[in-house]
mmCIF file of C-alpha atoms in Angstrom:
data_model
loop_
_atom_site.group_PDB
_atom_site.id
_atom_site.type_symbol
_atom_site.label_atom_id
_atom_site.label_comp_id
_atom_site.label_asym_id
_atom_site.label_seq_id
_atom_site.Cartn_x
_atom_site.Cartn_y
_atom_site.Cartn_z
ATOM 1 C CA MET A 595 102.004 44.433 43.862
ATOM 2 C CA ILE A 596 101.490 47.350 41.487
ATOM 3 C CA ILE A 597 97.858 48.030 40.600
ATOM 4 C CA ALA A 598 96.429 50.581 38.176
ATOM 5 C CA ILE A 599 92.979 51.842 39.167
ATOM 6 C CA PRO A 600 91.138 53.517 36.266
ATOM 7 C CA ASN A 601 88.698 56.417 36.468
ATOM 8 C CA VAL A 602 89.093 57.327 40.119
ATOM 9 C CA LEU A 603 88.111 60.838 39.006
ATOM 10 C CA SER A 604 85.824 61.608 36.086
ATOM 11 C CA ILE A 605 86.863 63.903 33.233
ATOM 12 C CA GLU A 606 84.700 66.635 34.780
ATOM 13 C CA GLN A 607 86.347 66.211 38.180
ATOM 14 C CA VAL A 608 89.823 66.319 36.638
ATOM 15 C CA THR A 609 88.930 69.464 34.690
ATOM 16 C CA GLU A 610 87.691 71.210 37.843
ATOM 17 C CA ALA A 611 90.734 70.101 39.831
ATOM 18 C CA ARG A 612 93.069 71.428 37.153
ATOM 19 C CA ARG A 613 91.212 74.738 37.023
ATOM 20 C CA LEU A 614 91.789 75.208 40.749
ATOM 21 C CA LEU A 615 95.365 73.936 40.701
ATOM 22 C CA ASP A 616 96.426 76.055 37.733
ATOM 23 C CA ALA A 617 95.365 79.191 39.644
ATOM 24 C CA ALA A 618 96.899 78.113 42.981
ATOM 25 C CA ASP A 619 100.123 79.296 44.619
ATOM 26 C CA TRP A 620 102.720 76.525 44.475
ATOM 27 C CA ALA A 621 105.688 76.062 46.825
ATOM 28 C CA ASP A 622 108.990 74.180 46.763
ATOM 29 C CA GLY A 623 108.207 70.455 46.849
ATOM 30 C CA ARG A 624 110.948 69.747 49.357
ATOM 31 C CA ILE A 625 108.691 70.991 52.193
ATOM 32 C CA THR A 626 107.408 67.430 52.752
ATOM 33 C CA ALA A 627 110.595 65.526 51.895
ATOM 34 C CA GLY A 628 112.727 63.689 54.409
ATOM 35 C CA HIS A 629 116.436 64.464 54.697
ATOM 36 C CA GLN A 630 117.492 61.912 52.080
ATOM 37 C CA SER A 631 114.619 62.586 49.658
ATOM 38 C CA ALA A 632 115.162 66.358 49.760
ATOM 39 C CA ARG A 633 118.564 65.854 48.141
ATOM 40 C CA VAL A 634 117.010 64.324 44.990
ATOM 41 C CA LYS A 635 113.623 66.090 44.833
ATOM 42 C CA GLU A 636 112.942 68.962 42.441
ATOM 43 C CA ASN A 637 109.283 69.844 41.930
ATOM 44 C CA GLN A 638 106.505 72.096 43.188
ATOM 45 C CA GLN A 639 103.858 71.279 45.755
ATOM 46 C CA LEU A 640 100.626 72.793 46.977
ATOM 47 C CA PRO A 641 100.989 73.704 50.685
ATOM 48 C CA GLU A 642 99.022 71.302 52.901
ATOM 49 C CA ASP A 643 97.102 74.142 54.567
ATOM 50 C CA SER A 644 96.031 75.658 51.248
ATOM 51 C CA PRO A 645 92.214 75.881 50.945
ATOM 52 C CA VAL A 646 92.504 74.439 47.430
ATOM 53 C CA ALA A 647 94.538 71.492 48.698
ATOM 54 C CA ARG A 648 92.018 70.794 51.457
ATOM 55 C CA LYS A 649 89.033 70.938 49.122
ATOM 56 C CA LEU A 650 90.610 68.722 46.484
ATOM 57 C CA SER A 651 91.944 66.332 49.135
ATOM 58 C CA GLU A 652 88.400 65.768 50.406
ATOM 59 C CA ASN A 653 87.211 65.177 46.843
ATOM 60 C CA VAL A 654 89.893 62.554 46.225
ATOM 61 C CA VAL A 655 89.153 60.678 49.457
ATOM 62 C CA ALA A 656 85.426 60.671 48.650
ATOM 63 C CA ALA A 657 86.210 59.257 45.195
ATOM 64 C CA LEU A 658 88.412 56.538 46.696
ATOM 65 C CA GLU A 659 85.628 55.479 49.041
ATOM 66 C CA ARG A 660 83.405 54.948 45.981
ATOM 67 C CA SER A 661 85.989 52.737 44.230
ATOM 68 C CA PRO A 662 85.481 49.000 44.923
ATOM 69 C CA LEU A 663 88.777 48.204 43.200
ATOM 70 C CA PHE A 664 90.694 50.576 45.494
ATOM 71 C CA VAL A 665 89.031 49.170 48.622
ATOM 72 C CA SER A 666 89.733 45.594 47.515
ATOM 73 C CA ALA A 667 93.372 46.293 46.638
ATOM 74 C CA ALA A 668 94.299 48.560 49.555
ATOM 75 C CA LEU A 669 92.018 47.349 52.365
ATOM 76 C CA PRO A 670 92.442 50.864 53.792
ATOM 77 C CA SER A 671 92.570 51.575 57.495
ATOM 78 C CA LYS A 672 93.842 55.169 57.206
ATOM 79 C CA ILE A 673 94.397 57.450 54.216
ATOM 80 C CA PHE A 674 96.912 60.262 54.519
ATOM 81 C CA PRO A 675 95.231 63.459 53.278
ATOM 82 C CA PRO A 676 96.114 63.627 49.571
ATOM 83 C CA LEU A 677 98.774 66.137 48.523
ATOM 84 C CA PHE A 678 99.338 67.721 45.119
ATOM 85 C CA ASN A 679 102.514 68.266 43.129
ATOM 86 C CA ARG A 680 103.619 69.648 39.793
ATOM 87 C CA TYR A 681 106.687 68.785 37.732
ATOM 88 C CA GLN A 682 107.696 71.224 35.005
ATOM 89 C CA ALA A 683 110.587 71.203 32.529
ATOM 90 C CA GLY A 684 113.785 70.190 34.305
ATOM 91 C CA HIS A 685 112.008 68.858 37.396
ATOM 92 C CA ALA A 686 112.574 65.271 38.573
ATOM 93 C CA PHE A 687 112.600 63.172 41.742
ATOM 94 C CA GLY A 688 115.563 60.821 42.051
ATOM 95 C CA LEU A 689 115.503 57.279 43.394
ATOM 96 C CA HIS A 690 114.174 57.150 46.960
ATOM 97 C CA VAL A 691 111.958 55.269 49.388
ATOM 98 C CA ASP A 692 109.053 56.914 51.215
ATOM 99 C CA ASN A 693 109.132 57.540 54.956
ATOM 100 C CA ALA A 694 107.638 54.666 56.949
ATOM 101 C CA ILE A 695 105.505 56.938 59.145
ATOM 102 C CA ARG A 696 103.808 60.204 58.161
ATOM 103 C CA MET A 697 102.418 62.716 60.660
ATOM 104 C CA VAL A 698 99.173 64.369 59.578
ATOM 105 C CA ARG A 699 99.875 68.087 59.768
ATOM 106 C CA GLY A 700 98.190 69.920 62.638
ATOM 107 C CA THR A 701 97.085 66.711 64.382
ATOM 108 C CA ALA A 702 98.485 63.949 66.570
ATOM 109 C CA HIS A 703 97.567 61.331 63.958
ATOM 110 C CA ARG A 704 100.189 59.120 62.353
ATOM 111 C CA VAL A 705 99.858 56.961 59.250
ATOM 112 C CA ARG A 706 102.031 53.922 58.585
ATOM 113 C CA THR A 707 102.782 54.060 54.865
ATOM 114 C CA ASP A 708 102.048 50.553 53.609
ATOM 115 C CA LEU A 709 101.004 51.750 50.147
ATOM 116 C CA SER A 710 101.917 54.747 48.015
ATOM 117 C CA ALA A 711 99.483 56.212 45.495
ATOM 118 C CA THR A 712 99.815 58.559 42.541
ATOM 119 C CA LEU A 713 96.619 59.931 40.992
ATOM 120 C CA PHE A 714 97.425 61.488 37.615
ATOM 121 C CA LEU A 715 95.786 64.853 36.855
ATOM 122 C CA SER A 716 97.644 65.454 33.573
ATOM 123 C CA GLY A 717 97.198 63.315 30.485
ATOM 124 C CA PRO A 718 100.286 61.619 28.963
ATOM 125 C CA GLU A 719 99.947 63.849 25.905
ATOM 126 C CA GLU A 720 100.471 66.974 28.040
ATOM 127 C CA TYR A 721 104.103 66.297 28.937
ATOM 128 C CA ASP A 722 107.220 64.379 27.950
ATOM 129 C CA GLY A 723 109.183 62.456 30.547
ATOM 130 C CA GLY A 724 107.703 62.324 34.032
ATOM 131 C CA GLU A 725 107.263 58.554 34.155
ATOM 132 C CA LEU A 726 106.949 57.039 37.620
ATOM 133 C CA ILE A 727 109.547 54.269 37.810
ATOM 134 C CA VAL A 728 108.924 51.666 40.520
ATOM 135 C CA GLU A 729 111.523 48.998 41.301
ATOM 136 C CA ASP A 730 109.561 45.738 41.256
ATOM 137 C CA THR A 731 110.414 42.074 41.742
ATOM 138 C CA TYR A 732 110.503 41.771 37.956
ATOM 139 C CA GLY A 733 112.583 44.903 37.422
ATOM 140 C CA PRO A 734 111.794 48.611 36.978
ATOM 141 C CA GLN A 735 108.196 49.335 35.985
ATOM 142 C CA SER A 736 107.447 52.548 34.055
ATOM 143 C CA ILE A 737 104.042 54.080 34.804
ATOM 144 C CA LYS A 738 102.351 56.973 33.007
ATOM 145 C CA LEU A 739 98.561 56.841 33.193
ATOM 146 C CA PRO A 740 95.678 58.897 31.772
ATOM 147 C CA ALA A 741 94.306 61.779 33.819
ATOM 148 C CA GLY A 742 91.924 60.523 36.494
ATOM 149 C CA HIS A 743 93.657 57.138 36.763
ATOM 150 C CA MET A 744 95.722 56.085 39.785
ATOM 151 C CA VAL A 745 98.480 53.624 40.581
ATOM 152 C CA LEU A 746 99.004 51.849 43.902
ATOM 153 C CA TYR A 747 102.361 50.320 44.823
ATOM 154 C CA PRO A 748 104.190 49.231 48.004
ATOM 155 C CA ALA A 749 105.595 52.237 49.845
ATOM 156 C CA SER A 750 108.673 50.149 50.629
ATOM 157 C CA SER A 751 109.593 50.176 46.913
ATOM 158 C CA LEU A 752 112.437 52.225 45.550
ATOM 159 C CA HIS A 753 110.937 54.631 43.021
ATOM 160 C CA LYS A 754 111.602 57.860 41.122
ATOM 161 C CA VAL A 755 110.015 60.336 38.710
ATOM 162 C CA GLN A 756 111.864 60.833 35.431
ATOM 163 C CA ALA A 757 112.847 64.358 34.400
ATOM 164 C CA ILE A 758 110.249 66.416 32.561
ATOM 165 C CA THR A 759 111.391 67.689 29.170
ATOM 166 C CA ARG A 760 108.133 69.298 27.978
ATOM 167 C CA GLY A 761 104.918 70.480 29.588
ATOM 168 C CA ALA A 762 103.822 69.849 33.166
ATOM 169 C CA ARG A 763 102.911 66.723 35.117
ATOM 170 C CA VAL A 764 100.279 67.448 37.779
ATOM 171 C CA ALA A 765 99.253 64.737 40.234
ATOM 172 C CA SER A 766 97.908 63.937 43.664
ATOM 173 C CA PHE A 767 100.041 61.694 45.844
ATOM 174 C CA PHE A 768 99.391 60.121 49.227
ATOM 175 C CA TRP A 769 99.826 57.030 51.374
ATOM 176 C CA ILE A 770 97.571 54.361 52.807
ATOM 177 C CA GLN A 771 97.841 52.381 56.019
ATOM 178 C CA SER A 772 96.232 49.052 55.217
ATOM 179 C CA MET A 773 94.376 46.754 57.588
ATOM 180 C CA VAL A 774 96.742 44.085 56.215
ATOM 181 C CA ARG A 775 100.332 45.213 56.655
ATOM 182 C CA GLY A 776 102.092 42.628 54.471
ATOM 183 C CA ASP A 777 102.151 43.162 50.719
ATOM 184 C CA ALA A 778 102.185 39.410 49.995
ATOM 185 C CA GLU A 779 99.142 38.738 52.190
ATOM 186 C CA ARG A 780 97.316 41.738 50.758
ATOM 187 C CA ALA A 781 98.049 40.525 47.205
ATOM 188 C CA MET A 782 96.646 37.063 47.974
ATOM 189 C CA LEU A 783 93.462 38.562 49.386
ATOM 190 C CA PHE A 784 93.110 40.810 46.352
ATOM 191 C CA ASP A 785 93.502 37.899 43.921
ATOM 192 C CA LEU A 786 91.018 35.816 45.921
ATOM 193 C CA ASP A 787 88.503 38.659 45.990
ATOM 194 C CA LEU A 788 88.758 39.119 42.214
ATOM 195 C CA ALA A 789 88.314 35.362 41.677
ATOM 196 C CA ILE A 790 85.193 35.340 43.867
ATOM 197 C CA GLN A 791 83.756 38.268 41.920
ATOM 198 C CA ARG A 792 84.419 36.533 38.578
ATOM 199 C CA LEU A 793 82.870 33.294 39.809
ATOM 200 C CA ASN A 794 79.819 35.125 41.081
ATOM 201 C CA ARG A 795 79.467 36.881 37.703
ATOM 202 C CA ASP A 796 80.104 33.866 35.458
ATOM 203 C CA VAL A 797 78.371 31.170 37.512
ATOM 204 C CA PRO A 798 75.782 32.891 39.734
ATOM 205 C CA ASP A 799 74.774 31.009 42.891
ATOM 206 C CA HIS A 800 77.576 28.469 42.539
ATOM 207 C CA PRO A 801 78.034 26.847 46.004
ATOM 208 C CA SER A 802 81.807 27.382 45.847
ATOM 209 C CA THR A 803 81.221 31.144 46.039
ATOM 210 C CA VAL A 804 80.075 30.877 49.657
ATOM 211 C CA GLN A 805 82.966 28.569 50.536
ATOM 212 C CA LEU A 806 85.585 30.830 48.948
ATOM 213 C CA THR A 807 84.042 33.920 50.551
ATOM 214 C CA GLY A 808 84.432 32.173 53.897
ATOM 215 C CA VAL A 809 88.105 31.499 53.150
ATOM 216 C CA TYR A 810 88.583 35.163 52.216
ATOM 217 C CA HIS A 811 87.095 36.465 55.449
ATOM 218 C CA ASN A 812 88.906 33.929 57.612
ATOM 219 C CA LEU A 813 92.223 34.985 56.083
ATOM 220 C CA LEU A 814 91.306 38.645 56.521
ATOM 221 C CA ARG A 815 90.389 37.904 60.147
ATOM 222 C CA ARG A 816 93.783 36.266 60.646
ATOM 223 C CA TRP A 817 95.840 39.054 59.058
ATOM 224 C CA ALA A 818 93.925 42.258 59.691
ATOM 225 C CA GLU A 819 94.951 44.861 62.255
ATOM 226 C CA VAL A 820 92.051 47.095 63.227
#
């Protein structure tokens, strides 16, 4: 399940984030790559202990907590502290799969990576290339969203970032451990939740709303790990 989530950050928030990121000291992006990924990764990354990274990471998490669509789609249990990367001309990230478990730097906390997320901080008009390509059931999906928008996709998916030929692609990326581990079960709950919301909007107080809400929570109770 690949889901685009619009307007996670406002235009003002994106502008402030870019102001801080453009003045920050970037490092080789391979610092967080696994052995296999490091062989195909060519980009820059903000060090995890950078004050700018920490501040912006907190801002992103706060924005996610205010997004009903994100909560419904991800059913988050843990969010890996968001990281920040930059692809400039010639940079790319070849086909790879994300590590199953990520250790939160400086802690004993681990996050199982059920979902991967990319929050775009550059608009599509700012760069050429740089599409996120996710291998889906229906074939490769090319994703290039407006600044402030985010895409969620299964971390088990093969994916890559196409080479940049002009400009710079700046983004936040991170992983989510969901209360519901399976992508298929999580997708069914998401579809059911959206249907309940539509029913409640189009036919307020319809008795089926209560019945379907009960089905939703009983399925969540069956599948959730908390």
